[in-house]
Short mmCIF file of C-alpha atoms in Angstrom, two decimals:
data_model
loop_
_atom_site.label_atom_id
_atom_site.label_comp_id
_atom_site.label_asym_id
_atom_site.label_seq_id
_atom_site.Cartn_x
_atom_site.Cartn_y
_atom_site.Cartn_z
CA MET J 979 162.55 157.42 152.13
CA LEU J 980 164.80 155.05 150.23
CA SER J 981 164.21 152.25 152.68
CA LEU J 982 160.44 152.54 152.22
CA ASN J 983 160.80 152.31 148.46
CA LYS J 984 162.90 149.20 148.79
CA LEU J 985 160.37 147.63 151.12
CA GLY J 986 157.55 148.30 148.66
CA LEU J 987 159.56 146.75 145.85
CA VAL J 988 160.03 143.61 147.90
CA PHE J 989 156.28 143.24 148.46
CA LEU J 990 155.57 143.80 144.78
CA THR J 991 158.14 141.23 143.80
CA CYS J 992 156.80 138.60 146.25
CA GLY J 993 153.21 139.23 145.15
CA PHE J 994 154.18 138.86 141.53
CA PHE J 995 155.91 135.52 142.04
CA THR J 996 153.10 134.18 144.23
CA PHE J 997 150.58 135.06 141.54
CA CYS J 998 152.66 133.26 138.93
CA ASP J 999 153.28 130.19 141.12
CA PRO J 1000 151.61 127.13 139.39
CA ALA J 1001 150.93 125.48 142.72
CA ALA J 1002 149.03 128.52 143.93
CA THR J 1003 147.08 128.66 140.65
CA THR J 1004 146.08 124.97 140.97
CA THR J 1005 144.91 125.53 144.50
CA ARG J 1006 142.69 128.41 143.43
CA GLU J 1007 141.19 126.30 140.59
CA GLN J 1008 140.44 123.50 143.01
CA ARG J 1009 138.73 125.93 145.38
CA SER J 1010 136.76 127.37 142.48
CA ALA J 1011 135.71 123.91 141.33
CA THR J 1012 134.70 122.96 144.84
CA ARG J 1013 132.60 126.10 145.15
CA GLY J 1014 131.00 125.23 141.78
CA CYS J 1015 129.99 121.73 143.04
CA GLU J 1016 128.28 123.36 146.00
CA SER J 1017 125.92 125.07 143.58
CA PRO J 1018 122.75 123.21 142.51
CA LEU J 1019 123.31 124.57 138.98
CA HIS J 1020 126.41 122.40 138.48
CA LEU J 1021 126.70 118.61 137.96
CA CYS J 1022 129.75 117.21 139.67
CA CYS J 1023 131.66 113.95 139.52
CA GLU J 1024 134.83 113.04 141.39
CA GLY J 1025 134.45 116.37 143.20
CA LYS J 1026 134.52 118.56 140.10
CA PRO J 1027 132.00 119.83 137.55
CA TYR J 1028 131.52 117.84 134.33
CA ASN J 1029 129.48 118.12 131.13
CA PRO J 1030 126.92 115.27 130.81
CA GLN J 1031 126.64 115.97 127.08
CA ARG J 1032 130.21 114.69 126.71
CA ASP J 1033 130.91 112.46 129.72
CA THR J 1034 129.12 110.11 132.13
CA CYS J 1035 129.29 109.93 135.91
CA CYS J 1036 128.43 106.62 137.59
CA LYS J 1037 127.80 106.62 141.32
CA THR J 1038 127.35 103.70 143.70
CA ASP J 1039 126.45 103.46 147.38
CA GLY J 1040 130.12 103.02 148.20
CA ASN J 1041 131.26 105.90 146.00
CA ARG J 1042 128.88 108.84 146.13
CA ALA J 1043 131.49 111.13 144.54
CA GLY J 1044 131.19 109.04 141.39
CA ASN J 1045 133.51 107.74 138.71
CA LEU J 1046 133.82 109.77 135.51
CA THR J 1047 133.92 108.09 132.08
CA VAL J 1048 135.16 110.55 129.49
CA GLY J 1049 133.96 110.52 125.89
CA LEU J 1050 130.52 108.93 126.37
CA SER J 1051 127.52 111.16 127.02
CA GLU J 1052 124.91 110.27 129.61
CA ARG J 1053 122.23 110.12 126.93
CA MET J 1054 124.03 107.29 125.16
CA SER J 1055 125.25 105.39 128.21
CA GLN J 1056 124.25 103.21 131.13
CA CYS J 1057 126.17 102.43 134.29
CA CYS J 1058 127.60 99.03 135.22
CA GLY J 1059 128.64 99.66 138.78
CA GLU J 1060 131.07 102.57 138.48
CA MET J 1061 131.77 101.99 134.78
CA ALA J 1062 129.79 103.64 131.99
CA TYR J 1063 129.13 101.64 128.83
CA ASN J 1064 127.25 101.85 125.54
CA PRO J 1065 124.30 99.39 125.70
CA LEU J 1066 124.06 99.31 121.90
CA ASN J 1067 127.36 97.47 121.63
CA GLU J 1068 128.14 96.26 125.14
CA ILE J 1069 126.38 94.43 127.96
CA CYS J 1070 126.79 94.49 131.74
CA CYS J 1071 126.99 90.99 133.21
CA GLY J 1072 127.76 90.62 136.89
CA LEU J 1073 129.15 94.20 137.08
CA LYS J 1074 131.48 93.35 134.19
CA VAL J 1075 131.25 95.15 130.82
CA THR J 1076 131.77 92.86 127.81
CA PRO J 1077 131.19 93.26 124.05
CA LYS J 1078 127.85 91.95 122.79
CA PRO J 1079 128.06 88.72 120.78
CA SER J 1080 124.71 89.62 119.17
CA HIS J 1081 122.24 92.53 119.20
CA ASP J 1082 119.91 90.62 121.59
CA ALA J 1083 122.67 89.21 123.79
CA LYS J 1084 121.85 88.02 127.31
CA CYS J 1085 123.85 87.34 130.46
CA CYS J 1086 124.73 83.95 131.88
CA GLY J 1087 126.50 84.76 135.11
CA GLU J 1088 129.37 87.04 134.06
CA GLU J 1089 129.37 85.71 130.48
CA ALA J 1090 127.44 87.19 127.55
CA TYR J 1091 125.87 84.80 125.04
CA ASN J 1092 123.83 84.74 121.84
CA PRO J 1093 120.35 83.32 122.65
CA LEU J 1094 119.91 82.28 119.02
CA HIS J 1095 122.70 79.73 119.29
CA ASP J 1096 123.15 79.07 123.01
CA LEU J 1097 121.29 78.44 126.28
CA CYS J 1098 122.15 79.42 129.83
CA CYS J 1099 121.85 76.36 132.07
CA LYS J 1100 122.72 76.94 135.73
CA LYS J 1101 124.98 79.89 134.84
CA GLU J 1102 126.82 77.91 132.15
CA VAL J 1103 126.51 78.61 128.43
CA LYS J 1104 125.50 75.49 126.48
CA PRO J 1105 125.07 75.19 122.70
CA LYS J 1106 121.51 74.59 121.50
CA SER J 1107 121.15 70.98 120.40
CA SER J 1108 117.81 71.37 118.58
CA HIS J 1109 115.27 73.86 117.23
CA ASP J 1110 113.12 73.77 120.40
CA PRO J 1111 115.57 73.44 123.31
CA GLU J 1112 115.31 73.95 127.06
CA CYS J 1113 117.57 73.27 130.03
CA CYS J 1114 117.38 70.19 132.20
CA GLY J 1115 119.96 70.38 134.93
CA GLU J 1116 123.23 71.47 133.37
CA GLY J 1117 122.39 70.25 129.84
CA SER J 1118 119.94 71.07 127.07
CA TYR J 1119 117.26 68.94 125.38
CA ASP J 1120 114.57 69.12 122.71
CA LYS J 1121 111.27 69.76 124.54
CA SER J 1122 109.28 68.53 121.54
CA GLU J 1123 110.75 65.04 122.08
CA LYS J 1124 111.48 64.82 125.81
CA ILE J 1125 110.28 66.11 129.19
CA CYS J 1126 112.50 67.31 132.02
CA CYS J 1127 110.93 65.69 135.06
CA SER J 1128 112.56 66.33 138.45
CA GLY J 1129 115.94 66.71 136.77
CA LYS J 1130 115.50 63.54 134.66
CA LEU J 1131 114.89 63.40 130.91
CA LEU J 1132 111.89 61.27 129.93
CA VAL J 1133 110.66 60.47 126.43
CA LYS J 1134 107.59 62.56 125.56
CA LEU J 1135 105.00 60.10 124.29
CA SER J 1136 102.47 62.78 123.24
CA PRO J 1137 101.68 66.49 123.70
CA ASP J 1138 99.38 65.44 126.58
CA HIS J 1139 102.14 63.75 128.56
CA LYS J 1140 103.49 65.84 131.43
CA CYS J 1141 105.56 65.50 134.58
CA CYS J 1142 104.10 64.61 137.96
CA TYR J 1143 106.54 64.28 140.86
CA GLY J 1144 109.23 62.62 138.76
CA LYS J 1145 106.89 60.43 136.70
CA LEU J 1146 105.23 60.78 133.33
CA TYR J 1147 101.43 60.94 133.13
CA ASP J 1148 98.82 61.42 130.40
CA SER J 1149 96.95 64.60 131.31
CA SER J 1150 94.07 63.68 128.96
CA ILE J 1151 93.05 60.70 131.10
CA GLU J 1152 94.92 61.23 134.38
CA ASN J 1153 95.32 63.86 137.09
CA CYS J 1154 98.46 64.89 138.93
CA CYS J 1155 97.41 65.26 142.56
CA GLN J 1156 99.05 67.36 145.26
CA ASN J 1157 99.22 66.45 148.97
CA VAL J 1158 97.34 63.16 148.40
CA CYS J 1159 98.21 59.67 147.27
CA PRO J 1160 98.46 58.19 144.79
CA LYS J 1161 99.97 61.22 143.07
CA ILE J 1162 98.72 60.11 139.66
CA GLN J 1163 95.02 59.18 139.51
CA MET J 1164 92.75 58.21 136.65
CA LYS J 1165 90.16 60.86 135.76
CA ILE J 1166 86.46 60.26 136.36
CA ASN J 1167 84.28 61.73 133.60
CA ASN J 1168 87.16 64.04 132.64
CA SER J 1169 87.09 65.70 136.07
CA LYS J 1170 90.23 67.35 137.43
CA VAL J 1171 89.28 66.44 141.01
CA CYS J 1172 91.45 63.89 142.78
CA VAL J 1173 88.99 61.48 144.39
CA LYS J 1174 91.38 59.24 146.33
CA ASN J 1175 92.91 60.86 149.39
CA PHE J 1176 95.26 58.42 151.07
CA THR J 1177 98.09 59.38 153.38
CA CYS J 1178 101.30 59.62 151.40
CA ASP J 1179 104.22 57.42 152.34
CA ASP J 1180 107.60 59.08 151.92
CA ILE J 1181 109.05 55.76 150.83
CA ASP J 1182 107.96 54.47 147.43
CA PRO J 1183 106.57 50.94 147.41
CA ALA J 1184 108.95 48.25 146.25
CA PRO J 1185 108.91 47.53 142.52
CA VAL J 1186 106.64 44.73 141.37
CA GLU J 1187 109.52 42.43 140.53
CA LEU J 1188 110.89 42.78 144.09
CA ARG J 1189 107.49 42.22 145.71
CA SER J 1190 106.97 39.06 143.68
CA ALA J 1191 110.49 37.74 144.23
CA GLY J 1192 110.55 34.65 146.36
CA ASN J 1193 106.90 33.82 145.72
CA HIS J 1194 106.67 30.08 144.95
CA ASP J 1195 103.47 30.59 142.94
CA ASN J 1196 105.15 33.23 140.81
CA GLU J 1197 104.67 31.38 137.53
CA THR J 1198 101.01 30.67 138.32
CA ILE J 1199 100.43 34.35 139.12
CA LYS J 1200 102.05 35.46 135.86
CA SER J 1201 99.90 33.09 133.84
CA ASP J 1202 96.67 34.88 134.82
CA LYS J 1203 98.17 38.34 135.22
CA GLU J 1204 99.20 40.95 132.71
CA GLU J 1205 102.20 43.19 133.35
CA CYS J 1206 102.12 46.58 131.63
CA LYS J 1207 105.46 48.37 131.51
CA ALA J 1208 106.71 51.87 130.80
CA GLY J 1209 110.38 52.52 131.40
CA ASN J 1210 111.27 51.07 134.81
CA GLU J 1211 107.64 51.14 136.04
CA LYS J 1212 105.14 48.28 136.03
CA GLU J 1213 101.45 47.79 136.65
CA VAL J 1214 99.93 44.31 137.18
CA TYR J 1215 96.36 43.53 136.06
CA ASN J 1216 94.11 40.51 136.00
CA LYS J 1217 94.30 39.16 132.46
CA LYS J 1218 91.16 39.66 130.32
CA ASP J 1219 90.13 38.85 126.77
CA HIS J 1220 90.21 41.68 124.23
CA PHE J 1221 92.39 43.79 126.53
CA GLN J 1222 95.99 44.79 126.00
CA CYS J 1223 98.69 47.08 127.39
CA CYS J 1224 99.49 50.61 126.29
CA GLY J 1225 102.41 51.64 128.43
CA LEU J 1226 101.16 51.25 132.01
CA TYR J 1227 97.50 51.17 130.95
CA TYR J 1228 95.43 47.99 130.39
CA PHE J 1229 92.58 48.87 128.07
CA ASN J 1230 89.55 47.45 126.29
CA LEU J 1231 90.23 47.23 122.55
CA THR J 1232 86.65 48.25 121.73
CA LEU J 1233 86.96 51.51 123.68
CA TRP J 1234 90.51 52.68 123.01
CA SER J 1235 93.37 52.46 120.56
CA CYS J 1236 97.06 52.78 121.37
CA GLU J 1237 99.74 54.49 119.34
CA ASN J 1238 103.28 55.01 120.67
CA GLY J 1239 102.15 54.64 124.27
CA LYS J 1240 99.27 57.12 123.90
CA LEU J 1241 95.61 56.10 124.39
CA SER J 1242 92.91 57.66 122.22
CA PRO J 1243 89.38 56.73 121.08
CA PRO J 1244 89.46 54.38 118.07
CA LYS J 1245 89.07 56.09 114.72
CA ASN J 1246 86.10 53.94 113.66
CA MET J 1247 84.22 55.02 116.81
CA THR J 1248 84.88 58.69 116.03
CA SER J 1249 83.70 58.31 112.44
CA LYS J 1250 80.49 56.55 113.50
CA LYS J 1251 79.71 59.33 115.97
CA GLU J 1252 80.24 61.97 113.29
CA TYR J 1253 78.03 60.06 110.82
CA SER J 1254 75.16 59.64 113.30
CA SER J 1255 75.15 63.35 114.15
CA LYS J 1256 74.33 64.38 110.55
#
């Protein structure tokens, strides 16, 4: 009888110490947590339940178990990869969380910038150089004064001047034509249709000065010709009385006036038309 009592005491003692063993307790909590994650009533992150009113779980395709950010509720957060952040004060740029430099901050690659003061040009932050800036290549420019044309900055002669295949043209009197040559054509009765339809040559014709070089009658040709220039471009016309150049254009002084390289009807002609209509 005594031996049986001793045996029972041994079992009780072993059971007691197993119950109090911290390692055994941790194992049971892990099993309990795992069973909780198997229930649709629990939200789990990193393999254990969590409270979305206090914390945020961010999951990616490579980490379906998720990464838990403690101290930021899911209502007030967004995920940047596996990292939760507060979009009121931070911004996610290239899967990198950074403080906002302004309330309306934007991303330029992995860098955050203030769009009020800076521009993002080819993933590089550049300071704004004017009140109306845009990017041209890796730099910024004032679009009220210049035009970015095929990566080159050209002086904007008027609001009607635009870019056409690397060259400036006046959209009020010219058309920019696609898949035909010449690319820039004078308008007919203000039509937007490109009338000429020549086969385009990939190689630009030689500049006028090169074509005329070596011509023995060069001085004679210049005496009865008029060269109109704009930048590094030239147009050659037969010289006429009461005509003059306005940039590349050779115009009749009774039909047009020129101001800063921009053609427009003369003011006296406009006033006469208005007077006769009354």
